[in-house]
């Protein structure tokens, strides 16, 4: 927030002041920082799997190889893969859920029932899938 | 449909490119979230049900998903770059003087990064399916 250049009006965007709405304030900041992190994380993930590996070459063997087999000890590389996916999973799910919440609020926010039902489904689905993904990343891939 | 056309036309005339980018950011975000849920479910099955995990991976290799993959790439690249613009500008309000330039740069960056990516993936799919 620098001084304004002479003769120009500069609008400033700031998170909501602390005392007013802590949740919205935190989410506002979270969306920006997680977005910056996800740009790096998600684009490298997408680029690696779709361009370097190639969609047609992705196999279950690759998953087992990268994640390490369930019930067996893992090496540093496999730990790094899991940490990388864990970071994307957590950040992307929270970022996505909050994004959907804002959109739903804008378009169906005046209809409390529709809003609650819609968000209930989205959050339930996202949370279940996130728990499944987290458990899979903790335990590893089951070899066929 | 007519109402939608009015929103698009008048939105463009009255609010300009920024409004269209805002709309595109929301639509691409919803698209990514939809695939994210499907994708995380499929990957989690590598632990819970390897057979289903394999079915999910094989589904991604079908022509329908080969087309969807291009849409996902477009959404992801646009959403990432446009989002970076939003985050940087809002965390650094003094850069708002460069707002128009930032919009142009992010569109150029989306094309420069997105088009080659989509072409590479499209070529790989064409080579695979048309043989």
PDB file of C-alpha atoms in Angstrom:
ATOM      1  CA  UNK A   1       0.000   0.000   0.000  1.00  0.00           C
ATOM      2  CA  UNK A   2       2.175   2.818  -1.280  1.00  0.00           C
ATOM      3  CA  UNK A   3       1.369   6.485  -1.550  1.00  0.00           C
ATOM      4  CA  UNK A   4      -0.943   7.423  -4.393  1.00  0.00           C
ATOM      5  CA  UNK A   5       0.542   8.887  -7.534  1.00  0.00           C
ATOM      6  CA  UNK A   6      -0.581  12.489  -8.031  1.00  0.00           C
ATOM      7  CA  UNK A   7      -3.935  12.896  -9.712  1.00  0.00           C
ATOM      8  CA  UNK A   8      -4.777   9.242  -9.783  1.00  0.00           C
ATOM      9  CA  UNK A   9      -7.209   7.280  -7.720  1.00  0.00           C
ATOM     10  CA  UNK A  10      -5.963   3.879  -6.717  1.00  0.00           C
ATOM     11  CA  UNK A  11      -8.360   1.389  -5.282  1.00  0.00           C
ATOM     12  CA  UNK A  12      -6.962  -0.929  -2.665  1.00  0.00           C
ATOM     13  CA  UNK A  13      -8.142  -4.434  -1.910  1.00  0.00           C
ATOM     14  CA  UNK A  14      -7.690  -5.662   1.612  1.00  0.00           C
ATOM     15  CA  UNK A  15      -8.911  -8.617   3.537  1.00  0.00           C
ATOM     16  CA  UNK A  16     -11.908  -7.878   5.736  1.00  0.00           C
ATOM     17  CA  UNK A  17     -10.744  -6.278   9.040  1.00  0.00           C
ATOM     18  CA  UNK A  18      -9.919  -8.863  11.694  1.00  0.00           C
ATOM     19  CA  UNK A  19     -12.779  -8.208  14.092  1.00  0.00           C
ATOM     20  CA  UNK A  20     -15.607  -8.371  11.549  1.00  0.00           C
ATOM     21  CA  UNK A  21     -15.560 -11.818  10.075  1.00  0.00           C
ATOM     22  CA  UNK A  22     -12.624 -14.006  10.847  1.00  0.00           C
ATOM     23  CA  UNK A  23     -13.773 -16.922   8.681  1.00  0.00           C
ATOM     24  CA  UNK A  24     -14.246 -14.869   5.520  1.00  0.00           C
ATOM     25  CA  UNK A  25     -11.003 -13.030   6.206  1.00  0.00           C
ATOM     26  CA  UNK A  26      -9.052 -16.263   6.599  1.00  0.00           C
ATOM     27  CA  UNK A  27     -10.621 -17.789   3.475  1.00  0.00           C
ATOM     28  CA  UNK A  28      -9.890 -14.642   1.453  1.00  0.00           C
ATOM     29  CA  UNK A  29      -6.218 -14.924   2.322  1.00  0.00           C
ATOM     30  CA  UNK A  30      -6.232 -18.701   1.972  1.00  0.00           C
ATOM     31  CA  UNK A  31      -7.652 -18.524  -1.567  1.00  0.00           C
ATOM     32  CA  UNK A  32      -4.809 -16.246  -2.635  1.00  0.00           C
ATOM     33  CA  UNK A  33      -1.920 -18.120  -1.026  1.00  0.00           C
ATOM     34  CA  UNK A  34      -3.220 -21.617  -1.802  1.00  0.00           C
ATOM     35  CA  UNK A  35      -3.895 -20.461  -5.352  1.00  0.00           C
ATOM     36  CA  UNK A  36      -0.297 -19.378  -5.797  1.00  0.00           C
ATOM     37  CA  UNK A  37       0.949 -22.674  -4.346  1.00  0.00           C
ATOM     38  CA  UNK A  38      -1.473 -24.732  -6.443  1.00  0.00           C
ATOM     39  CA  UNK A  39      -0.370 -23.000  -9.647  1.00  0.00           C
ATOM     40  CA  UNK A  40       3.044 -24.548  -9.097  1.00  0.00           C
ATOM     41  CA  UNK A  41       1.903 -27.883  -7.622  1.00  0.00           C
ATOM     42  CA  UNK A  42      -1.070 -28.670  -9.882  1.00  0.00           C
ATOM     43  CA  UNK A  43       0.514 -27.485 -13.135  1.00  0.00           C
ATOM     44  CA  UNK A  44       3.669 -29.561 -12.538  1.00  0.00           C
ATOM     45  CA  UNK A  45       1.504 -32.574 -11.655  1.00  0.00           C
ATOM     46  CA  UNK A  46      -0.657 -32.166 -14.762  1.00  0.00           C
ATOM     47  CA  UNK A  47       2.351 -31.483 -17.011  1.00  0.00           C
ATOM     48  CA  UNK A  48       4.232 -34.503 -15.660  1.00  0.00           C
ATOM     49  CA  UNK A  49       1.385 -37.017 -15.986  1.00  0.00           C
ATOM     50  CA  UNK A  50      -0.095 -35.798 -19.271  1.00  0.00           C
ATOM     51  CA  UNK A  51       2.940 -34.618 -21.225  1.00  0.00           C
ATOM     52  CA  UNK A  52       6.074 -36.280 -19.833  1.00  0.00           C
ATOM     53  CA  UNK A  53       4.460 -39.648 -18.970  1.00  0.00           C
ATOM     54  CA  UNK A  54       1.474 -39.372 -21.335  1.00  0.00           C
ATOM     55  CA  UNK A  55      -2.116 -40.241 -20.460  1.00  0.00           C
ATOM     56  CA  UNK A  56      -2.023 -43.521 -22.393  1.00  0.00           C
ATOM     57  CA  UNK A  57       1.041 -44.699 -20.414  1.00  0.00           C
ATOM     58  CA  UNK A  58      -0.357 -44.183 -16.921  1.00  0.00           C
ATOM     59  CA  UNK A  59      -0.756 -47.577 -15.257  1.00  0.00           C
ATOM     60  CA  UNK A  60      -1.544 -49.055 -11.867  1.00  0.00           C
ATOM     61  CA  UNK A  61       2.096 -50.213 -11.809  1.00  0.00           C
ATOM     62  CA  UNK A  62       3.141 -46.563 -11.933  1.00  0.00           C
ATOM     63  CA  UNK A  63       0.959 -45.797  -8.907  1.00  0.00           C
ATOM     64  CA  UNK A  64       2.446 -48.707  -6.937  1.00  0.00           C
ATOM     65  CA  UNK A  65       5.940 -47.687  -8.021  1.00  0.00           C
ATOM     66  CA  UNK A  66       5.528 -44.016  -7.086  1.00  0.00           C
ATOM     67  CA  UNK A  67       3.574 -44.422  -3.878  1.00  0.00           C
ATOM     68  CA  UNK A  68       5.146 -47.611  -2.581  1.00  0.00           C
ATOM     69  CA  UNK A  69       3.285 -50.779  -1.749  1.00  0.00           C
ATOM     70  CA  UNK A  70       0.838 -50.869   1.162  1.00  0.00           C
ATOM     71  CA  UNK A  71       2.312 -52.615   4.183  1.00  0.00           C
ATOM     72  CA  UNK A  72       5.889 -52.187   3.037  1.00  0.00           C
ATOM     73  CA  UNK A  73       8.421 -49.549   4.043  1.00  0.00           C
ATOM     74  CA  UNK A  74       8.883 -46.709   1.594  1.00  0.00           C
ATOM     75  CA  UNK A  75      11.965 -44.930   0.301  1.00  0.00           C
ATOM     76  CA  UNK A  76      12.578 -41.195   0.287  1.00  0.00           C
ATOM     77  CA  UNK A  77      11.363 -40.776  -3.287  1.00  0.00           C
ATOM     78  CA  UNK A  78       8.046 -42.464  -2.517  1.00  0.00           C
ATOM     79  CA  UNK A  79       7.685 -40.341   0.608  1.00  0.00           C
ATOM     80  CA  UNK A  80       8.229 -37.240  -1.530  1.00  0.00           C
ATOM     81  CA  UNK A  81       5.530 -38.359  -4.008  1.00  0.00           C
ATOM     82  CA  UNK A  82       3.069 -38.906  -1.184  1.00  0.00           C
ATOM     83  CA  UNK A  83       3.863 -35.561   0.473  1.00  0.00           C
ATOM     84  CA  UNK A  84       3.501 -33.822  -2.913  1.00  0.00           C
ATOM     85  CA  UNK A  85       0.107 -35.427  -3.583  1.00  0.00           C
ATOM     86  CA  UNK A  86      -0.985 -34.819   0.013  1.00  0.00           C
ATOM     87  CA  UNK A  87      -0.249 -31.095  -0.373  1.00  0.00           C
ATOM     88  CA  UNK A  88      -2.164 -30.876  -3.656  1.00  0.00           C
ATOM     89  CA  UNK A  89      -5.073 -32.899  -2.278  1.00  0.00           C
ATOM     90  CA  UNK A  90      -5.544 -30.782   0.846  1.00  0.00           C
ATOM     91  CA  UNK A  91      -5.003 -27.381  -0.760  1.00  0.00           C
ATOM     92  CA  UNK A  92      -7.050 -28.140  -3.882  1.00  0.00           C
ATOM     93  CA  UNK A  93     -10.018 -29.570  -1.992  1.00  0.00           C
ATOM     94  CA  UNK A  94     -10.226 -26.617   0.417  1.00  0.00           C
ATOM     95  CA  UNK A  95      -9.658 -24.128  -2.421  1.00  0.00           C
ATOM     96  CA  UNK A  96     -12.305 -25.852  -4.559  1.00  0.00           C
ATOM     97  CA  UNK A  97     -14.882 -26.190  -1.787  1.00  0.00           C
ATOM     98  CA  UNK A  98     -14.563 -22.518  -0.890  1.00  0.00           C
ATOM     99  CA  UNK A  99     -14.798 -21.548  -4.554  1.00  0.00           C
ATOM    100  CA  UNK A 100     -17.998 -23.559  -4.999  1.00  0.00           C
ATOM    101  CA  UNK A 101     -19.362 -22.003  -1.787  1.00  0.00           C
ATOM    102  CA  UNK A 102     -18.826 -18.490  -3.139  1.00  0.00           C
ATOM    103  CA  UNK A 103     -20.435 -19.320  -6.479  1.00  0.00           C
ATOM    104  CA  UNK A 104     -23.388 -21.068  -4.822  1.00  0.00           C
ATOM    105  CA  UNK A 105     -23.849 -18.112  -2.475  1.00  0.00           C
ATOM    106  CA  UNK A 106     -23.949 -15.702  -5.432  1.00  0.00           C
ATOM    107  CA  UNK A 107     -26.506 -17.634  -7.477  1.00  0.00           C
ATOM    108  CA  UNK A 108     -28.663 -19.602  -5.026  1.00  0.00           C
ATOM    109  CA  UNK A 109     -27.767 -17.826  -1.775  1.00  0.00           C
ATOM    110  CA  UNK A 110     -31.224 -16.226  -1.570  1.00  0.00           C
ATOM    111  CA  UNK A 111     -32.802 -19.684  -1.439  1.00  0.00           C
ATOM    112  CA  UNK A 112     -31.580 -21.018   1.900  1.00  0.00           C
ATOM    113  CA  UNK A 113     -32.889 -24.560   1.331  1.00  0.00           C
ATOM    114  CA  UNK A 114     -31.347 -24.929  -2.110  1.00  0.00           C
ATOM    115  CA  UNK A 115     -28.070 -23.417  -0.890  1.00  0.00           C
ATOM    116  CA  UNK A 116     -27.855 -25.668   2.166  1.00  0.00           C
ATOM    117  CA  UNK A 117     -28.750 -28.828   0.256  1.00  0.00           C
ATOM    118  CA  UNK A 118     -26.343 -28.056  -2.593  1.00  0.00           C
ATOM    119  CA  UNK A 119     -23.455 -27.160  -0.286  1.00  0.00           C
ATOM    120  CA  UNK A 120     -24.230 -30.150   1.907  1.00  0.00           C
ATOM    121  CA  UNK A 121     -23.825 -32.478  -1.080  1.00  0.00           C
ATOM    122  CA  UNK A 122     -20.648 -30.753  -2.299  1.00  0.00           C
ATOM    123  CA  UNK A 123     -18.994 -30.710   1.136  1.00  0.00           C
ATOM    124  CA  UNK A 124     -20.028 -34.282   1.972  1.00  0.00           C
ATOM    125  CA  UNK A 125     -18.740 -35.603  -1.350  1.00  0.00           C
ATOM    126  CA  UNK A 126     -15.490 -33.615  -1.118  1.00  0.00           C
ATOM    127  CA  UNK A 127     -14.803 -34.583   2.488  1.00  0.00           C
ATOM    128  CA  UNK A 128     -15.469 -38.296   1.893  1.00  0.00           C
ATOM    129  CA  UNK A 129     -13.238 -38.353  -1.169  1.00  0.00           C
ATOM    130  CA  UNK A 130     -10.532 -36.378   0.664  1.00  0.00           C
ATOM    131  CA  UNK A 131     -10.583 -38.860   3.558  1.00  0.00           C
ATOM    132  CA  UNK A 132     -10.344 -41.790   1.110  1.00  0.00           C
ATOM    133  CA  UNK A 133      -7.455 -40.089  -0.709  1.00  0.00           C
ATOM    134  CA  UNK A 134      -5.648 -39.262   2.523  1.00  0.00           C
ATOM    135  CA  UNK A 135      -5.941 -42.829   3.796  1.00  0.00           C
ATOM    136  CA  UNK A 136      -4.671 -44.159   0.455  1.00  0.00           C
ATOM    137  CA  UNK A 137      -1.701 -41.786   0.615  1.00  0.00           C
ATOM    138  CA  UNK A 138      -0.949 -42.838   4.192  1.00  0.00           C
ATOM    139  CA  UNK A 139      -1.189 -46.593   3.558  1.00  0.00           C
ATOM    140  CA  UNK A 140       0.103 -46.782  -0.024  1.00  0.00           C
ATOM    141  CA  UNK A 141      -1.065 -48.634  -3.132  1.00  0.00           C
ATOM    142  CA  UNK A 142      -2.205 -52.239  -3.010  1.00  0.00           C
ATOM    143  CA  UNK A 143      -0.251 -54.340  -5.490  1.00  0.00           C
ATOM    144  CA  UNK A 144      -2.447 -56.522  -7.706  1.00  0.00           C
TER     145      UNK A 144
ATOM    146  CA  UNK B   1     -31.064 -18.559 -24.025  1.00  0.00           C
ATOM    147  CA  UNK B   2     -31.902 -15.008 -25.089  1.00  0.00           C
ATOM    148  CA  UNK B   3     -31.401 -13.867 -21.504  1.00  0.00           C
ATOM    149  CA  UNK B   4     -28.002 -15.521 -21.413  1.00  0.00           C
ATOM    150  CA  UNK B   5     -26.994 -13.852 -24.680  1.00  0.00           C
ATOM    151  CA  UNK B   6     -28.010 -10.470 -23.245  1.00  0.00           C
ATOM    152  CA  UNK B   7     -25.909 -11.087 -20.129  1.00  0.00           C
ATOM    153  CA  UNK B   8     -22.888 -12.026 -22.242  1.00  0.00           C
ATOM    154  CA  UNK B   9     -23.317  -9.174 -24.756  1.00  0.00           C
ATOM    155  CA  UNK B  10     -24.168  -6.442 -22.272  1.00  0.00           C
ATOM    156  CA  UNK B  11     -21.627  -7.747 -19.772  1.00  0.00           C
ATOM    157  CA  UNK B  12     -18.916  -7.416 -22.406  1.00  0.00           C
ATOM    158  CA  UNK B  13     -20.095  -3.976 -23.549  1.00  0.00           C
ATOM    159  CA  UNK B  14     -20.595  -2.563 -20.074  1.00  0.00           C
ATOM    160  CA  UNK B  15     -18.005  -4.292 -17.967  1.00  0.00           C
ATOM    161  CA  UNK B  16     -15.348  -5.306 -20.517  1.00  0.00           C
ATOM    162  CA  UNK B  17     -12.828  -8.110 -20.588  1.00  0.00           C
ATOM    163  CA  UNK B  18     -12.383  -8.250 -16.816  1.00  0.00           C
ATOM    164  CA  UNK B  19     -15.970  -9.394 -16.377  1.00  0.00           C
ATOM    165  CA  UNK B  20     -15.546 -12.155 -18.947  1.00  0.00           C
ATOM    166  CA  UNK B  21     -12.342 -13.301 -17.219  1.00  0.00           C
ATOM    167  CA  UNK B  22     -14.178 -13.331 -13.884  1.00  0.00           C
ATOM    168  CA  UNK B  23     -16.899 -15.507 -15.393  1.00  0.00           C
ATOM    169  CA  UNK B  24     -14.359 -17.797 -17.075  1.00  0.00           C
ATOM    170  CA  UNK B  25     -12.481 -18.128 -13.776  1.00  0.00           C
ATOM    171  CA  UNK B  26     -15.631 -19.403 -12.082  1.00  0.00           C
ATOM    172  CA  UNK B  27     -16.581 -21.793 -14.882  1.00  0.00           C
ATOM    173  CA  UNK B  28     -13.055 -23.230 -15.169  1.00  0.00           C
ATOM    174  CA  UNK B  29     -12.903 -23.575 -11.387  1.00  0.00           C
ATOM    175  CA  UNK B  30     -16.135 -25.570 -11.295  1.00  0.00           C
ATOM    176  CA  UNK B  31     -14.854 -27.796 -14.101  1.00  0.00           C
ATOM    177  CA  UNK B  32     -11.611 -28.494 -12.241  1.00  0.00           C
ATOM    178  CA  UNK B  33     -13.440 -29.218  -8.967  1.00  0.00           C
ATOM    179  CA  UNK B  34     -15.689 -31.737 -10.745  1.00  0.00           C
ATOM    180  CA  UNK B  35     -12.716 -33.615 -12.166  1.00  0.00           C
ATOM    181  CA  UNK B  36     -10.764 -33.305  -8.902  1.00  0.00           C
ATOM    182  CA  UNK B  37     -13.426 -35.220  -6.955  1.00  0.00           C
ATOM    183  CA  UNK B  38     -13.594 -37.933  -9.625  1.00  0.00           C
ATOM    184  CA  UNK B  39      -9.794 -38.116  -9.862  1.00  0.00           C
ATOM    185  CA  UNK B  40      -9.131 -38.305  -6.107  1.00  0.00           C
ATOM    186  CA  UNK B  41     -11.780 -41.040  -5.798  1.00  0.00           C
ATOM    187  CA  UNK B  42     -10.114 -42.996  -8.612  1.00  0.00           C
ATOM    188  CA  UNK B  43      -6.640 -42.639  -7.148  1.00  0.00           C
ATOM    189  CA  UNK B  44      -7.734 -43.526  -3.611  1.00  0.00           C
ATOM    190  CA  UNK B  45      -8.984 -46.829  -5.013  1.00  0.00           C
ATOM    191  CA  UNK B  46      -5.333 -47.801  -5.584  1.00  0.00           C
ATOM    192  CA  UNK B  47      -5.385 -48.696  -1.888  1.00  0.00           C
ATOM    193  CA  UNK B  48      -9.004 -49.727  -1.357  1.00  0.00           C
ATOM    194  CA  UNK B  49      -9.806 -51.509  -4.614  1.00  0.00           C
ATOM    195  CA  UNK B  50      -6.965 -51.933  -7.151  1.00  0.00           C
ATOM    196  CA  UNK B  51      -9.330 -53.408  -9.750  1.00  0.00           C
ATOM    197  CA  UNK B  52     -11.533 -50.303  -9.648  1.00  0.00           C
ATOM    198  CA  UNK B  53      -8.389 -48.135  -9.708  1.00  0.00           C
ATOM    199  CA  UNK B  54      -7.373 -49.856 -12.943  1.00  0.00           C
ATOM    200  CA  UNK B  55     -10.867 -49.337 -14.408  1.00  0.00           C
ATOM    201  CA  UNK B  56     -10.635 -45.608 -13.571  1.00  0.00           C
ATOM    202  CA  UNK B  57      -7.201 -45.308 -15.225  1.00  0.00           C
ATOM    203  CA  UNK B  58      -8.435 -47.205 -18.307  1.00  0.00           C
ATOM    204  CA  UNK B  59     -11.459 -44.872 -18.500  1.00  0.00           C
ATOM    205  CA  UNK B  60      -9.101 -41.890 -18.768  1.00  0.00           C
ATOM    206  CA  UNK B  61      -7.627 -43.545 -21.886  1.00  0.00           C
ATOM    207  CA  UNK B  62     -10.931 -43.551 -23.828  1.00  0.00           C
ATOM    208  CA  UNK B  63     -11.579 -41.046 -26.679  1.00  0.00           C
ATOM    209  CA  UNK B  64     -14.216 -39.204 -24.593  1.00  0.00           C
ATOM    210  CA  UNK B  65     -11.708 -38.497 -21.830  1.00  0.00           C
ATOM    211  CA  UNK B  66      -8.998 -37.709 -24.390  1.00  0.00           C
ATOM    212  CA  UNK B  67     -11.205 -34.793 -25.464  1.00  0.00           C
ATOM    213  CA  UNK B  68     -12.121 -33.923 -21.877  1.00  0.00           C
ATOM    214  CA  UNK B  69      -8.418 -33.913 -21.025  1.00  0.00           C
ATOM    215  CA  UNK B  70      -7.912 -31.017 -23.455  1.00  0.00           C
ATOM    216  CA  UNK B  71     -10.717 -29.079 -21.789  1.00  0.00           C
ATOM    217  CA  UNK B  72      -9.219 -29.802 -18.378  1.00  0.00           C
ATOM    218  CA  UNK B  73      -5.819 -28.552 -19.569  1.00  0.00           C
ATOM    219  CA  UNK B  74      -7.418 -25.335 -20.849  1.00  0.00           C
ATOM    220  CA  UNK B  75      -9.313 -24.822 -17.575  1.00  0.00           C
ATOM    221  CA  UNK B  76      -6.273 -25.583 -15.434  1.00  0.00           C
ATOM    222  CA  UNK B  77      -3.862 -23.338 -17.329  1.00  0.00           C
ATOM    223  CA  UNK B  78      -6.313 -20.447 -17.537  1.00  0.00           C
ATOM    224  CA  UNK B  79      -7.427 -20.764 -13.911  1.00  0.00           C
ATOM    225  CA  UNK B  80      -3.813 -20.983 -12.683  1.00  0.00           C
ATOM    226  CA  UNK B  81      -2.516 -18.010 -14.607  1.00  0.00           C
ATOM    227  CA  UNK B  82      -5.571 -15.821 -14.142  1.00  0.00           C
ATOM    228  CA  UNK B  83      -5.595 -16.774 -10.465  1.00  0.00           C
ATOM    229  CA  UNK B  84      -1.933 -15.850 -10.141  1.00  0.00           C
ATOM    230  CA  UNK B  85      -2.768 -12.464 -11.621  1.00  0.00           C
ATOM    231  CA  UNK B  86      -5.609 -11.969  -9.142  1.00  0.00           C
ATOM    232  CA  UNK B  87      -3.543 -13.094  -6.148  1.00  0.00           C
ATOM    233  CA  UNK B  88      -0.500 -10.990  -7.045  1.00  0.00           C
ATOM    234  CA  UNK B  89      -2.517  -7.855  -7.781  1.00  0.00           C
ATOM    235  CA  UNK B  90      -4.648  -8.124  -4.672  1.00  0.00           C
ATOM    236  CA  UNK B  91      -1.708  -8.853  -2.404  1.00  0.00           C
ATOM    237  CA  UNK B  92       0.172  -5.924  -4.002  1.00  0.00           C
ATOM    238  CA  UNK B  93      -2.440  -3.183  -4.535  1.00  0.00           C
ATOM    239  CA  UNK B  94       0.206  -0.754  -5.786  1.00  0.00           C
ATOM    240  CA  UNK B  95       0.388  -2.908  -8.927  1.00  0.00           C
ATOM    241  CA  UNK B  96      -3.226  -2.053  -9.730  1.00  0.00           C
ATOM    242  CA  UNK B  97      -1.997   0.786 -11.926  1.00  0.00           C
ATOM    243  CA  UNK B  98      -0.839  -1.956 -14.295  1.00  0.00           C
ATOM    244  CA  UNK B  99      -4.170  -3.777 -14.235  1.00  0.00           C
ATOM    245  CA  UNK B 100      -4.926  -3.653 -17.956  1.00  0.00           C
ATOM    246  CA  UNK B 101      -1.431  -4.826 -18.810  1.00  0.00           C
ATOM    247  CA  UNK B 102      -1.703  -7.645 -16.272  1.00  0.00           C
ATOM    248  CA  UNK B 103      -4.936  -8.848 -17.904  1.00  0.00           C
ATOM    249  CA  UNK B 104      -3.290  -8.853 -21.322  1.00  0.00           C
ATOM    250  CA  UNK B 105      -0.171 -10.608 -20.020  1.00  0.00           C
ATOM    251  CA  UNK B 106      -2.203 -13.335 -18.347  1.00  0.00           C
ATOM    252  CA  UNK B 107      -4.179 -13.959 -21.545  1.00  0.00           C
ATOM    253  CA  UNK B 108      -0.952 -14.121 -23.550  1.00  0.00           C
ATOM    254  CA  UNK B 109       0.618 -16.462 -20.974  1.00  0.00           C
ATOM    255  CA  UNK B 110      -2.476 -18.699 -21.054  1.00  0.00           C
ATOM    256  CA  UNK B 111      -2.168 -18.995 -24.846  1.00  0.00           C
ATOM    257  CA  UNK B 112       1.634 -19.414 -24.827  1.00  0.00           C
ATOM    258  CA  UNK B 113       1.546 -22.181 -22.201  1.00  0.00           C
ATOM    259  CA  UNK B 114      -1.881 -23.674 -22.940  1.00  0.00           C
ATOM    260  CA  UNK B 115      -1.831 -24.032 -26.728  1.00  0.00           C
ATOM    261  CA  UNK B 116       1.432 -26.058 -26.974  1.00  0.00           C
ATOM    262  CA  UNK B 117       0.262 -28.261 -24.073  1.00  0.00           C
ATOM    263  CA  UNK B 118      -3.065 -28.937 -25.753  1.00  0.00           C
ATOM    264  CA  UNK B 119      -1.392 -29.557 -29.121  1.00  0.00           C
ATOM    265  CA  UNK B 120       1.081 -32.054 -27.604  1.00  0.00           C
ATOM    266  CA  UNK B 121      -1.725 -33.935 -25.849  1.00  0.00           C
ATOM    267  CA  UNK B 122      -3.990 -33.835 -28.902  1.00  0.00           C
ATOM    268  CA  UNK B 123      -1.172 -35.180 -31.109  1.00  0.00           C
ATOM    269  CA  UNK B 124      -0.480 -37.993 -28.628  1.00  0.00           C
ATOM    270  CA  UNK B 125      -4.180 -38.930 -28.598  1.00  0.00           C
ATOM    271  CA  UNK B 126      -4.463 -38.758 -32.402  1.00  0.00           C
ATOM    272  CA  UNK B 127      -1.364 -40.922 -32.786  1.00  0.00           C
ATOM    273  CA  UNK B 128      -2.816 -43.412 -30.339  1.00  0.00           C
ATOM    274  CA  UNK B 129      -6.384 -43.642 -31.652  1.00  0.00           C
ATOM    275  CA  UNK B 130      -5.870 -43.106 -35.400  1.00  0.00           C
ATOM    276  CA  UNK B 131      -3.621 -45.984 -36.334  1.00  0.00           C
TER     277      UNK B 131
END
